[in-house]
JSON list of C-alpha atoms in Angstrom, two decimals:
[
{"chain": "Z", "resi": 1, "resn": "MET", "atom": "CA", "xyz": [138.06, 100.94, 47.82]},
{"chain": "Z", "resi": 2, "resn": "LYS", "atom": "CA", "xyz": [138.05, 102.79, 50.83]},
{"chain": "Z", "resi": 3, "resn": "THR", "atom": "CA", "xyz": [140.66, 106.07, 50.79]},
{"chain": "Z", "resi": 4, "resn": "ALA", "atom": "CA", "xyz": [143.06, 106.96, 53.78]},
{"chain": "Z", "resi": 5, "resn": "ALA", "atom": "CA", "xyz": [140.77, 109.92, 54.65]},
{"chain": "Z", "resi": 6, "resn": "ASP", "atom": "CA", "xyz": [137.61, 107.47, 54.80]},
{"chain": "Z", "resi": 7, "resn": "VAL", "atom": "CA", "xyz": [139.42, 105.08, 57.18]},
{"chain": "Z", "resi": 8, "resn": "CYS", "atom": "CA", "xyz": [140.42, 108.26, 59.04]},
{"chain": "Z", "resi": 9, "resn": "VAL", "atom": "CA", "xyz": [137.66, 109.45, 59.40]},
{"chain": "Z", "resi": 10, "resn": "LEU", "atom": "CA", "xyz": [135.61, 106.23, 60.19]},
{"chain": "Z", "resi": 11, "resn": "TYR", "atom": "CA", "xyz": [138.55, 105.38, 62.74]},
{"chain": "Z", "resi": 12, "resn": "ASP", "atom": "CA", "xyz": [138.00, 108.83, 64.34]},
{"chain": "Z", "resi": 13, "resn": "THR", "atom": "CA", "xyz": [134.24, 108.35, 64.80]},
{"chain": "Z", "resi": 14, "resn": "ASN", "atom": "CA", "xyz": [134.45, 104.99, 66.21]},
{"chain": "Z", "resi": 15, "resn": "ARG", "atom": "CA", "xyz": [136.93, 106.30, 68.99]},
{"chain": "Z", "resi": 16, "resn": "ARG", "atom": "CA", "xyz": [134.85, 109.13, 69.61]},
{"chain": "Z", "resi": 17, "resn": "GLU", "atom": "CA", "xyz": [131.69, 107.12, 70.11]},
{"chain": "Z", "resi": 18, "resn": "ARG", "atom": "CA", "xyz": [133.59, 104.59, 72.48]},
{"chain": "Z", "resi": 19, "resn": "PRO", "atom": "CA", "xyz": [133.97, 106.19, 76.29]}
]
């Protein structure tokens, strides 16, 4: 089960990796 924090961190990381 993913928590809101996990999703937020993953989303932020993916956004940072993208130009």
